[in-house]
XYZ file of N, CA and C in Angstrom:
546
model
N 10.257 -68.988 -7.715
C 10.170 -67.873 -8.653
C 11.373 -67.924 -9.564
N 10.931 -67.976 -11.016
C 12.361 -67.483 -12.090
C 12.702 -66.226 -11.480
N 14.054 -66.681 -11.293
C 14.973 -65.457 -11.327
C 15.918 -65.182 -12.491
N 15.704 -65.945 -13.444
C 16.707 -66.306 -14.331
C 16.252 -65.286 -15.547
N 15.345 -64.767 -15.792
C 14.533 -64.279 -16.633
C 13.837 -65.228 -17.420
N 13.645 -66.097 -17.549
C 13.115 -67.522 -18.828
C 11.621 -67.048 -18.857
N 10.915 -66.518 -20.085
C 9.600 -66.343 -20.228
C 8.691 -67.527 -20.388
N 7.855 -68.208 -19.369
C 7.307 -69.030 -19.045
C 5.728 -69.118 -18.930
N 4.808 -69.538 -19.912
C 3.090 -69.096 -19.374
C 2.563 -70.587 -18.971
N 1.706 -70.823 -17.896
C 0.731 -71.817 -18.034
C -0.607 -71.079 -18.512
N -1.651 -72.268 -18.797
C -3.310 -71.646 -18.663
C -3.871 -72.470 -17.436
N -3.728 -72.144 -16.756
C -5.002 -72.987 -15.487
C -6.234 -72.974 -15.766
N -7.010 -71.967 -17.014
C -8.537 -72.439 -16.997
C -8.652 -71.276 -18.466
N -9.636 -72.093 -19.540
C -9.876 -71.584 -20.305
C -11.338 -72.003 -20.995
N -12.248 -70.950 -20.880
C -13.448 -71.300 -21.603
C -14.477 -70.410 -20.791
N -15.372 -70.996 -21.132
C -16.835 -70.136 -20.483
C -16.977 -70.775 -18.924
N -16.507 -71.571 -18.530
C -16.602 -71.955 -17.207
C -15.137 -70.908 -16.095
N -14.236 -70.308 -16.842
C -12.973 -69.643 -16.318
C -11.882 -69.533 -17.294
N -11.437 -68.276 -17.377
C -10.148 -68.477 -17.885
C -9.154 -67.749 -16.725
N -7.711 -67.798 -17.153
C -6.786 -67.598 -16.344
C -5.445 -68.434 -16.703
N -4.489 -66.994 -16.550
C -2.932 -67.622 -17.514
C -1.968 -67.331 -16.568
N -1.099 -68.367 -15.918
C 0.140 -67.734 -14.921
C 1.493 -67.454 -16.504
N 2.128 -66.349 -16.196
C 3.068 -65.622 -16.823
C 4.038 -65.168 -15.711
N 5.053 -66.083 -16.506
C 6.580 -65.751 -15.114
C 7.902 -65.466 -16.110
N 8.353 -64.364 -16.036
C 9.616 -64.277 -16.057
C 10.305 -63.094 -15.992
N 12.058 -62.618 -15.533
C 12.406 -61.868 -15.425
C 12.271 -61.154 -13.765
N 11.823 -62.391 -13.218
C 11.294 -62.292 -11.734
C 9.912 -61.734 -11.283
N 9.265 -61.865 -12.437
C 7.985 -60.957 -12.429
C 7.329 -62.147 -12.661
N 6.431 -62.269 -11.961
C 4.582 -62.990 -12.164
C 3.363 -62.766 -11.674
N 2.708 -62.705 -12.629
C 1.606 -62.476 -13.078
C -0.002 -63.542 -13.665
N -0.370 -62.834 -13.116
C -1.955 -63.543 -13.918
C -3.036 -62.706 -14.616
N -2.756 -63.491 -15.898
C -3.639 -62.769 -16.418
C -5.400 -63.314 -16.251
N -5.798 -62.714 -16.292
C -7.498 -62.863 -15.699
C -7.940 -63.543 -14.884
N -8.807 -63.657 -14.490
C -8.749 -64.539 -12.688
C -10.607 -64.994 -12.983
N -11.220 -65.747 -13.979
C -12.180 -65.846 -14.132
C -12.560 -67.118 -13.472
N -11.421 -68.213 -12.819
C -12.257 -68.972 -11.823
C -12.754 -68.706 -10.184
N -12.858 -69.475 -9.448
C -12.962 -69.094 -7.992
C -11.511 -68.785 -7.724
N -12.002 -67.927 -5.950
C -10.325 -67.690 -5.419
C -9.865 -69.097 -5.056
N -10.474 -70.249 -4.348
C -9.843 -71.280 -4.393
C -9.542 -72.161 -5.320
N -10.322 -72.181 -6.280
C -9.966 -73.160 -7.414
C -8.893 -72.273 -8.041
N -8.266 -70.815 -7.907
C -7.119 -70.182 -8.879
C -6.120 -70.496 -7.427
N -6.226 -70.399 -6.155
C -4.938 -70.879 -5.810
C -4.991 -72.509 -5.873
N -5.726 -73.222 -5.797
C -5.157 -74.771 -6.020
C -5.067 -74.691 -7.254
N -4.975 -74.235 -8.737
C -4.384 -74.884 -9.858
C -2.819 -74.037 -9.482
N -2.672 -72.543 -9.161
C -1.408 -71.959 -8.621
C -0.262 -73.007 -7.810
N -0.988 -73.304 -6.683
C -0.213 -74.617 -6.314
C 0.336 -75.781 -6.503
N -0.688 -76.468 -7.567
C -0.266 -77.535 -8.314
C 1.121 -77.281 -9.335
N 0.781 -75.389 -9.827
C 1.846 -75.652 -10.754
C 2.985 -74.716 -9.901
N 3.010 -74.935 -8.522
C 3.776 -74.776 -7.854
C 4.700 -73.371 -8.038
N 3.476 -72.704 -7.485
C 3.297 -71.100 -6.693
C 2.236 -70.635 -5.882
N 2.942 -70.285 -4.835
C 2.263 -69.333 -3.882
C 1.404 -68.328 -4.708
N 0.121 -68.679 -4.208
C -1.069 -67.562 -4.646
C -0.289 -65.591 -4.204
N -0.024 -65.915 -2.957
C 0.567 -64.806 -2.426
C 1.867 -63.962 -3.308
N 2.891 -64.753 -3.872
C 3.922 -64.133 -4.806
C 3.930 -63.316 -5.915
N 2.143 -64.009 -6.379
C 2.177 -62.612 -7.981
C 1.996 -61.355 -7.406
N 2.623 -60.890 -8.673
C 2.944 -59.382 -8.639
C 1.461 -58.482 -9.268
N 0.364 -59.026 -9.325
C -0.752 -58.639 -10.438
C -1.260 -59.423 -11.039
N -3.088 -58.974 -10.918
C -3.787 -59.905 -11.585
C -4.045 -58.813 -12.921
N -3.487 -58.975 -14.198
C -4.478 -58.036 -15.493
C -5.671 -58.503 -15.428
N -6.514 -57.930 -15.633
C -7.485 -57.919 -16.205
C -8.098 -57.839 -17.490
N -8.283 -58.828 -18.219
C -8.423 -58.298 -19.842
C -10.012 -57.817 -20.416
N -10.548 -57.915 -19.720
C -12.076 -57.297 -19.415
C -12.981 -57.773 -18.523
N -13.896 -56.880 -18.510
C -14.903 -56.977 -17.116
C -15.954 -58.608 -17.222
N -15.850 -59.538 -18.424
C -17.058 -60.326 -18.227
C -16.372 -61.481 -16.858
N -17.415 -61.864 -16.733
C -17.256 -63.443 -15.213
C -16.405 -64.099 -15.788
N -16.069 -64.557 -16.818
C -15.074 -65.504 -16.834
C -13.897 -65.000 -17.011
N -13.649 -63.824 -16.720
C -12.814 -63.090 -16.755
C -12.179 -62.528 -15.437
N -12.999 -62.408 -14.885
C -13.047 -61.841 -13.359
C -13.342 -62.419 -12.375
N -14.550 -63.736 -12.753
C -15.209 -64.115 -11.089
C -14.213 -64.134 -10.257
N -13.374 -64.710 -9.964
C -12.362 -64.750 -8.894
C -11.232 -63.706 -8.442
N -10.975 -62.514 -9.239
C -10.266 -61.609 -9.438
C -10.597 -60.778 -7.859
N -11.623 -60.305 -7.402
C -11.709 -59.450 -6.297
C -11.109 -60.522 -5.316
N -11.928 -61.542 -4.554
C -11.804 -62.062 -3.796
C -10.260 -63.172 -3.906
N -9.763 -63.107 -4.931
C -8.427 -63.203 -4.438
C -7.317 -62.178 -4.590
N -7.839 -61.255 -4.935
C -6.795 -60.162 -4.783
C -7.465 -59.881 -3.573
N -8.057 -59.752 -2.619
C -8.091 -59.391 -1.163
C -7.683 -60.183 -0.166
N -7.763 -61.716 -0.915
C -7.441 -62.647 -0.004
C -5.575 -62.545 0.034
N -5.262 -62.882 -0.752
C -3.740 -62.291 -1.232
C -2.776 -61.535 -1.354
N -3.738 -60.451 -1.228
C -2.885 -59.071 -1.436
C -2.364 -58.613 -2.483
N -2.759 -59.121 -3.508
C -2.466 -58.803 -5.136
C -3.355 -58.053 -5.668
N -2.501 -56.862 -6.123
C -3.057 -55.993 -6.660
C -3.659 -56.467 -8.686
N -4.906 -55.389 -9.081
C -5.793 -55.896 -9.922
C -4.856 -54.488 -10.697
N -4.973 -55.033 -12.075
C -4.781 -53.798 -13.083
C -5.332 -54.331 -14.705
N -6.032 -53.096 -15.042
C -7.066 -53.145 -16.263
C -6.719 -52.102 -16.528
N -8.017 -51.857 -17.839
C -8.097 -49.944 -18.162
C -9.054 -49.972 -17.097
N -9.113 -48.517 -16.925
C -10.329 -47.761 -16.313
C -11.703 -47.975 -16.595
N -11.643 -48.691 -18.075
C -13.532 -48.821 -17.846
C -13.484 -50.058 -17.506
N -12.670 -51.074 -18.091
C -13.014 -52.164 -17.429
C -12.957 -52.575 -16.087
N -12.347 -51.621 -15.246
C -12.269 -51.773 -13.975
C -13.779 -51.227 -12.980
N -13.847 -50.037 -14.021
C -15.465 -49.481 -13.853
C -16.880 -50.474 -13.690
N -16.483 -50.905 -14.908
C -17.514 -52.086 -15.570
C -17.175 -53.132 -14.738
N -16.560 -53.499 -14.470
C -16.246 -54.757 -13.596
C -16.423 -54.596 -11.772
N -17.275 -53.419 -11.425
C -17.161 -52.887 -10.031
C -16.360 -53.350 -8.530
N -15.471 -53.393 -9.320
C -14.516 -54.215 -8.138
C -14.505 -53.050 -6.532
N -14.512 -53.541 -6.059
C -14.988 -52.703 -4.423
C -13.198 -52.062 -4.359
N -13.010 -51.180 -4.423
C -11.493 -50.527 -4.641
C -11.280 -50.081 -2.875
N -11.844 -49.743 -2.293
C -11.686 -49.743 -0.833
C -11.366 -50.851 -0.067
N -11.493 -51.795 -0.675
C -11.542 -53.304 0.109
C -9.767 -53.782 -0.489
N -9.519 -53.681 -1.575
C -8.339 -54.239 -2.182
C -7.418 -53.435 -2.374
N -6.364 -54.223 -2.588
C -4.750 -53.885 -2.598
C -4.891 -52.304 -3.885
N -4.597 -51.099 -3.500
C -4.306 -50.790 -4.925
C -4.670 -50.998 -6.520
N -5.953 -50.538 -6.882
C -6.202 -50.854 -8.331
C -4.683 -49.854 -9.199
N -4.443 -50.977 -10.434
C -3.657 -49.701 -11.480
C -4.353 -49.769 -12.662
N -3.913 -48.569 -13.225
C -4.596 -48.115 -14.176
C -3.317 -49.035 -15.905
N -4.386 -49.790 -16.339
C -3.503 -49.759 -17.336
C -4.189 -49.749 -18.907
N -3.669 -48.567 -19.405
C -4.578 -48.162 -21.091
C -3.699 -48.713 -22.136
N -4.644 -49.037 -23.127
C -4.201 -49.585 -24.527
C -2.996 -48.436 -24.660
N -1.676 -49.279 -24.909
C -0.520 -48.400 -25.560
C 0.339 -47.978 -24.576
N 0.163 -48.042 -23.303
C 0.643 -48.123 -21.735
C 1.886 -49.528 -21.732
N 2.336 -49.266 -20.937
C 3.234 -50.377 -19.908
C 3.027 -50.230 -18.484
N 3.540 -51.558 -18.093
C 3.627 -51.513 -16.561
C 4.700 -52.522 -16.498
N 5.848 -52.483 -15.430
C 6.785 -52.906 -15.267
C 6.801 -53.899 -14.153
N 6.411 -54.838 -13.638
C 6.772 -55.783 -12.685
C 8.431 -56.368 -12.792
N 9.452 -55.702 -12.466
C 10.700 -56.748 -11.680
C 11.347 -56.834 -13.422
N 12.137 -57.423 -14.327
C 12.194 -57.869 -15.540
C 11.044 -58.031 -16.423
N 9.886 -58.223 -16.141
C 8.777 -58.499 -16.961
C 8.436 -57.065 -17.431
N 7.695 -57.260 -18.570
C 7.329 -55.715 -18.730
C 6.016 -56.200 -19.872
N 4.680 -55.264 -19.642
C 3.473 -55.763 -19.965
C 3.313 -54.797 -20.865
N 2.739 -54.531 -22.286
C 2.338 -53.305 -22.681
C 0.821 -54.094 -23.472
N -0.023 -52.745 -22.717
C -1.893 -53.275 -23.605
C -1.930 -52.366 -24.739
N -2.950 -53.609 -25.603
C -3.388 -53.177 -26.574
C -4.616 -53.800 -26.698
N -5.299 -52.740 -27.203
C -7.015 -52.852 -27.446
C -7.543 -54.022 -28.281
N -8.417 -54.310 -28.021
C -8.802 -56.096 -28.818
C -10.465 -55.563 -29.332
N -10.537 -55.709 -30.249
C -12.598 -55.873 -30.569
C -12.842 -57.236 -30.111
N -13.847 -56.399 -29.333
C -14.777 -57.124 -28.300
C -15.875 -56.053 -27.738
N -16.998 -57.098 -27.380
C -18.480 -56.288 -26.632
C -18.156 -55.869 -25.447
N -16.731 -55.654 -24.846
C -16.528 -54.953 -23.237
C -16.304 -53.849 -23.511
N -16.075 -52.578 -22.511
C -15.629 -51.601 -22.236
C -14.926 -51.243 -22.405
N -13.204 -51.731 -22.407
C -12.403 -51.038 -23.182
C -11.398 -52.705 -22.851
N -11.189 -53.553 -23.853
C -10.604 -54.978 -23.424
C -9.708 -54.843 -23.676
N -8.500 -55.287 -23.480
C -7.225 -55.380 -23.929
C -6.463 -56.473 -24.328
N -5.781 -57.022 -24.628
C -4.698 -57.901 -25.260
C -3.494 -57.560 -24.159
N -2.421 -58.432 -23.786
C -1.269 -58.297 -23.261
C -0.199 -58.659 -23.845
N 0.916 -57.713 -24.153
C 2.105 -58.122 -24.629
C 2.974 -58.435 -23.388
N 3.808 -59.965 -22.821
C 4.652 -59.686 -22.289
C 6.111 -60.019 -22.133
N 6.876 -59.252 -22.333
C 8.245 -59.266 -22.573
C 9.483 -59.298 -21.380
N 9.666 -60.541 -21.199
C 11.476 -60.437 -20.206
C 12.479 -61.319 -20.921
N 13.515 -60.753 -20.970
C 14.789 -61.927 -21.489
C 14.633 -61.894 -23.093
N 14.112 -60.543 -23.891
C 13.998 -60.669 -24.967
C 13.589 -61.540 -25.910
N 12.416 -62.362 -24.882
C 11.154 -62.946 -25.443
C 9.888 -62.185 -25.487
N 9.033 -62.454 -25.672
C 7.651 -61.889 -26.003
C 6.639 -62.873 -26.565
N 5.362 -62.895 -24.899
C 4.285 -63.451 -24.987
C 3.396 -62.939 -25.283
N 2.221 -63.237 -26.486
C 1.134 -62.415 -26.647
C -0.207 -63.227 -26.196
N -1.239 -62.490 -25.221
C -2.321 -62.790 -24.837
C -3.357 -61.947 -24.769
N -4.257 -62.741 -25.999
C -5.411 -62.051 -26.866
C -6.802 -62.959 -26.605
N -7.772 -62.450 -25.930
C -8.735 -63.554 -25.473
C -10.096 -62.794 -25.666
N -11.182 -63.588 -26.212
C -12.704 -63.201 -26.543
C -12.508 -62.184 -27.813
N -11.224 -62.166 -28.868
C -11.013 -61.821 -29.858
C -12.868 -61.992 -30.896
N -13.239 -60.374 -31.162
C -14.270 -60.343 -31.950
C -14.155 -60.794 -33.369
N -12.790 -59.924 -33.355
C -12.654 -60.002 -34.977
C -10.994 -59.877 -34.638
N -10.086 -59.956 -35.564
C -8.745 -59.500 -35.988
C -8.442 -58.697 -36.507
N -7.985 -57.221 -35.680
C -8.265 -55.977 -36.384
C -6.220 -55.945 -37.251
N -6.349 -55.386 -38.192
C -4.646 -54.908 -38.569
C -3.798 -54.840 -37.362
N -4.306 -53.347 -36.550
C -3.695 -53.055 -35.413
C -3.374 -54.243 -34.401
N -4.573 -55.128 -34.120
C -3.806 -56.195 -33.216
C -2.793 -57.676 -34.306
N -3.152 -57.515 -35.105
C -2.185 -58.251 -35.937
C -0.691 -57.705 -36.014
N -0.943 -56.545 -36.033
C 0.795 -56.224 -36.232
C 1.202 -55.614 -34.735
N 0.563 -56.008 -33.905
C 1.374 -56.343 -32.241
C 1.559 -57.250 -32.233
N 0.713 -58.013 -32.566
C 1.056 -59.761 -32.425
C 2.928 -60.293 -33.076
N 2.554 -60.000 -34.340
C 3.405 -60.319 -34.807
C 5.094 -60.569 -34.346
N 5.548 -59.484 -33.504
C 7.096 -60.316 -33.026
C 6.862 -61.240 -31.921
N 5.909 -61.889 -31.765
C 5.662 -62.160 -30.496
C 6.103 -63.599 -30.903
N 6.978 -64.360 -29.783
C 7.591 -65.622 -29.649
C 6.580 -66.422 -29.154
N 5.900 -66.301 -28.367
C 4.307 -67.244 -28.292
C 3.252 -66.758 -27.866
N 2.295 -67.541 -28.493
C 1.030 -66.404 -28.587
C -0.439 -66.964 -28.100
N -1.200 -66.692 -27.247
C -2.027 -67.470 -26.463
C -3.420 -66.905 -27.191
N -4.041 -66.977 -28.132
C -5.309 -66.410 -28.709
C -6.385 -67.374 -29.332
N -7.459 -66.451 -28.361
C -8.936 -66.906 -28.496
C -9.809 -65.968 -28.822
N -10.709 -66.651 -29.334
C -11.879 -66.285 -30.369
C -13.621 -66.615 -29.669
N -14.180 -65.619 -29.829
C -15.647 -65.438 -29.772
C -16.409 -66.527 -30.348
N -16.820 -67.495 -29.452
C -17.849 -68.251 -30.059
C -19.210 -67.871 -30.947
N -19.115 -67.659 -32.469
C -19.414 -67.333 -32.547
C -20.763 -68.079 -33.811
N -21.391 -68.808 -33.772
C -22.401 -69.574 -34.432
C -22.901 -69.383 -36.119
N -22.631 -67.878 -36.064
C -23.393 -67.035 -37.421
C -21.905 -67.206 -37.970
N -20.708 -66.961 -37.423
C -19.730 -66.321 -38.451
C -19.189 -68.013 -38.365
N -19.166 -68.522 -38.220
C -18.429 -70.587 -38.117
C -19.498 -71.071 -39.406
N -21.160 -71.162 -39.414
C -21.994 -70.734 -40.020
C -21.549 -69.701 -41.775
N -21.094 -69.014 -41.471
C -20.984 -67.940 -42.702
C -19.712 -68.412 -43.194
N -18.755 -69.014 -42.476
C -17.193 -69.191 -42.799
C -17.397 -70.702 -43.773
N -18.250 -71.281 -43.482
C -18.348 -72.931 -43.980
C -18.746 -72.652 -45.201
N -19.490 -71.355 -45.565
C -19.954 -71.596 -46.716
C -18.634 -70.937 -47.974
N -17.833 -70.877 -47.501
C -16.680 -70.321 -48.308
C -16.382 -71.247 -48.728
Protein backbone atom coordinates (compact mmCIF):
# COMPACT_ATOMS: atom_id res chain seq x y z
CA UNK A 1 0.00 0.00 0.00
CA UNK A 2 1.22 3.81 -0.86
CA UNK A 3 1.78 5.33 2.13
CA UNK A 4 3.52 8.04 0.60
CA UNK A 5 0.47 9.73 -0.81
CA UNK A 6 1.57 9.32 -4.80
CA UNK A 7 -1.85 9.32 -6.80
CA UNK A 8 -1.65 6.16 -8.76
CA UNK A 9 -4.70 4.47 -11.16
CA UNK A 10 -4.53 1.14 -13.07
CA UNK A 11 -7.62 -0.14 -15.43
CA UNK A 12 -7.84 -3.95 -15.03
CA UNK A 13 -10.85 -4.15 -17.48
CA UNK A 14 -12.52 -1.83 -19.78
CA UNK A 15 -15.37 -2.33 -22.26
CA UNK A 16 -18.60 -4.21 -22.60
CA UNK A 17 -17.08 -7.44 -21.44
CA UNK A 18 -15.97 -5.43 -17.69
CA UNK A 19 -14.75 -2.42 -16.58
CA UNK A 20 -12.84 -1.68 -13.38
CA UNK A 21 -10.05 0.96 -12.18
CA UNK A 22 -7.64 0.32 -9.03
CA UNK A 23 -7.00 4.06 -7.53
CA UNK A 24 -4.29 4.29 -4.73
CA UNK A 25 -3.10 7.06 -2.94
CA UNK A 26 -2.68 8.92 0.28
CA UNK A 27 -3.08 5.39 1.82
CA UNK A 28 -6.44 5.02 0.47
CA UNK A 29 -7.53 2.36 -2.27
CA UNK A 30 -10.09 1.93 -4.07
CA UNK A 31 -11.99 0.48 -7.03
CA UNK A 32 -13.83 1.98 -9.04
CA UNK A 33 -16.57 -0.36 -10.60
CA UNK A 34 -16.24 -4.00 -10.28
CA UNK A 35 -17.91 -5.04 -13.70
CA UNK A 36 -15.75 -8.26 -14.06
CA UNK A 37 -16.06 -11.58 -12.05
CA UNK A 38 -15.00 -11.72 -8.25
CA UNK A 39 -12.17 -13.91 -9.42
CA UNK A 40 -11.08 -12.49 -12.50
CA UNK A 41 -11.07 -8.73 -10.27
CA UNK A 42 -8.90 -10.41 -7.60
CA UNK A 43 -6.42 -12.10 -10.09
CA UNK A 44 -5.90 -8.85 -12.22
CA UNK A 45 -5.68 -7.13 -8.23
CA UNK A 46 -2.92 -9.56 -7.68
CA UNK A 47 -1.04 -9.36 -10.67
CA UNK A 48 -0.86 -5.67 -10.07
CA UNK A 49 0.06 -6.63 -6.73
CA UNK A 50 -2.76 -6.08 -4.10
CA UNK A 51 -4.63 -7.92 -1.82
CA UNK A 52 -8.29 -8.05 -2.98
CA UNK A 53 -8.90 -7.77 0.87
CA UNK A 54 -6.99 -4.11 1.44
CA UNK A 55 -9.41 -1.78 -0.60
CA UNK A 56 -11.07 0.53 1.23
CA UNK A 57 -14.34 0.56 -1.37
CA UNK A 58 -15.73 -0.51 -4.37
CA UNK A 59 -17.64 3.02 -6.14
CA UNK A 60 -19.94 2.25 -8.06
CA UNK A 61 -20.49 4.45 -11.08
CA UNK A 62 -23.83 2.91 -12.09
CA UNK A 63 -26.04 0.01 -11.87
CA UNK A 64 -25.37 -1.63 -15.61
CA UNK A 65 -23.29 -5.44 -15.58
CA UNK A 66 -20.35 -4.13 -16.70
CA UNK A 67 -20.33 -2.07 -14.10
CA UNK A 68 -21.24 -4.23 -11.33
CA UNK A 69 -21.20 -7.98 -12.29
CA UNK A 70 -18.61 -8.66 -9.81
CA UNK A 71 -19.24 -5.87 -7.28
CA UNK A 72 -21.66 -7.97 -4.76
CA UNK A 73 -19.86 -11.11 -4.72
CA UNK A 74 -16.64 -9.59 -4.07
CA UNK A 75 -17.53 -7.22 -1.70
CA UNK A 76 -18.88 -10.24 0.40
CA UNK A 77 -16.15 -12.30 -0.41
CA UNK A 78 -13.72 -9.52 0.89
CA UNK A 79 -15.30 -7.52 3.05
CA UNK A 80 -15.30 -4.37 1.06
CA UNK A 81 -17.70 -2.20 1.40
CA UNK A 82 -19.87 -0.89 -2.02
CA UNK A 83 -20.67 2.94 -2.31
CA UNK A 84 -22.89 4.64 -5.13
CA UNK A 85 -25.89 7.07 -5.02
CA UNK A 86 -28.95 5.62 -3.71
CA UNK A 87 -30.62 4.86 -6.93
CA UNK A 88 -27.95 3.27 -8.33
CA UNK A 89 -27.56 1.13 -5.52
CA UNK A 90 -31.45 0.62 -5.74
CA UNK A 91 -31.23 -0.17 -9.39
CA UNK A 92 -28.42 -2.31 -9.02
CA UNK A 93 -30.24 -4.62 -6.13
CA UNK A 94 -27.34 -5.47 -4.34
CA UNK A 95 -28.59 -7.86 -1.34
CA UNK A 96 -27.52 -5.13 1.56
CA UNK A 97 -28.07 -7.79 4.35
CA UNK A 98 -25.51 -10.05 2.97
CA UNK A 99 -22.61 -7.25 2.59
CA UNK A 100 -20.24 -5.14 4.35
CA UNK A 101 -22.10 -1.76 4.88
CA UNK A 102 -23.56 -0.03 1.70
CA UNK A 103 -22.59 4.06 1.65
CA UNK A 104 -24.44 6.42 0.36
CA UNK A 105 -22.63 8.61 -2.05
CA UNK A 106 -24.63 11.72 -4.07
CA UNK A 107 -23.50 13.89 -6.90
CA UNK A 108 -21.65 16.90 -5.00
CA UNK A 109 -20.86 14.61 -1.81
CA UNK A 110 -17.37 13.37 -0.62
CA UNK A 111 -16.20 10.47 1.06
CA UNK A 112 -12.90 10.28 2.69
CA UNK A 113 -10.86 7.00 2.67
CA UNK A 114 -7.29 7.58 4.76
CA UNK A 115 -5.57 10.72 2.40
CA UNK A 116 -7.68 9.97 -0.61
CA UNK A 117 -10.70 11.92 -0.87
CA UNK A 118 -13.53 11.10 -3.65
CA UNK A 119 -16.12 13.78 -4.54
CA UNK A 120 -19.27 12.58 -7.26
CA UNK A 121 -20.53 14.22 -9.87
CA UNK A 122 -23.43 13.39 -12.08
CA UNK A 123 -22.57 12.17 -15.74
CA UNK A 124 -25.56 11.89 -18.66
CA UNK A 125 -26.22 8.59 -19.04
CA UNK A 126 -29.44 6.00 -19.37
CA UNK A 127 -28.81 4.88 -15.44
CA UNK A 128 -30.41 6.03 -12.41
CA UNK A 129 -28.46 8.48 -11.05
CA UNK A 130 -24.47 7.71 -12.56
CA UNK A 131 -21.74 9.45 -11.40
CA UNK A 132 -18.22 10.49 -12.42
CA UNK A 133 -15.38 10.33 -9.63
CA UNK A 134 -13.08 13.00 -8.68
CA UNK A 135 -10.07 11.65 -6.80
CA UNK A 136 -7.74 13.70 -4.91
CA UNK A 137 -4.50 12.82 -2.43
CA UNK A 138 -1.10 14.64 -2.42
CA UNK A 139 -2.66 17.52 -4.32
CA UNK A 140 -3.20 15.57 -7.38
CA UNK A 141 -6.50 14.88 -8.91
CA UNK A 142 -7.86 11.87 -10.88
CA UNK A 143 -10.93 12.17 -12.94
CA UNK A 144 -13.14 9.04 -13.76
CA UNK A 145 -15.97 9.53 -16.20
CA UNK A 146 -17.33 6.27 -17.87
CA UNK A 147 -20.51 5.45 -20.37
CA UNK A 148 -20.32 9.39 -20.83
CA UNK A 149 -23.78 10.18 -22.97
CA UNK A 150 -22.93 13.39 -23.89
CA UNK A 151 -20.45 16.17 -22.25
CA UNK A 152 -22.51 18.28 -20.23
CA UNK A 153 -20.67 22.09 -19.17
CA UNK A 154 -21.13 20.93 -15.60
CA UNK A 155 -19.00 17.78 -16.06
CA UNK A 156 -16.50 19.68 -18.16
CA UNK A 157 -15.72 22.17 -15.67
CA UNK A 158 -15.08 19.32 -12.89
CA UNK A 159 -12.99 17.77 -15.14
CA UNK A 160 -10.97 20.42 -15.79
CA UNK A 161 -8.21 20.73 -12.78
CA UNK A 162 -7.92 17.31 -12.95
CA UNK A 163 -4.12 15.97 -13.43
CA UNK A 164 -5.37 12.71 -15.17
CA UNK A 165 -8.35 11.82 -16.54
CA UNK A 166 -9.79 8.32 -17.35
CA UNK A 167 -12.99 9.03 -19.84
CA UNK A 168 -15.29 6.99 -21.84
CA UNK A 169 -17.93 7.37 -24.17
CA UNK A 170 -21.24 5.58 -25.22
CA UNK A 171 -20.95 3.54 -28.15
CA UNK A 172 -22.80 5.15 -30.00
CA UNK A 173 -23.52 4.23 -34.02
CA UNK A 174 -26.07 7.22 -34.97
CA UNK A 175 -23.92 10.00 -33.35
CA UNK A 176 -20.05 8.41 -34.94
CA UNK A 177 -22.62 8.19 -38.05
CA UNK A 178 -23.87 11.97 -37.64
CA UNK A 179 -20.25 13.20 -36.50
CA UNK A 180 -18.59 11.90 -40.00
CA UNK A 181 -20.76 13.87 -41.79
CA UNK A 182 -19.29 17.16 -40.41
Amino acid sequence: RDEGGMLRFRVLGSGSDGNATLVEGGGGRLLLDAGLGPRQLAERLAAAGVDPGSLDAILVSHEHGDHTRGASAFSRKWGVPIAGSRATMAAADFPAEKLPPLRALEPGATLAFAGLTVRAVPVPHDAARPLAFLLTASGATFGHATDVGHVSRSLVEALLGCHALLLESNHDPAMLRDLSLI
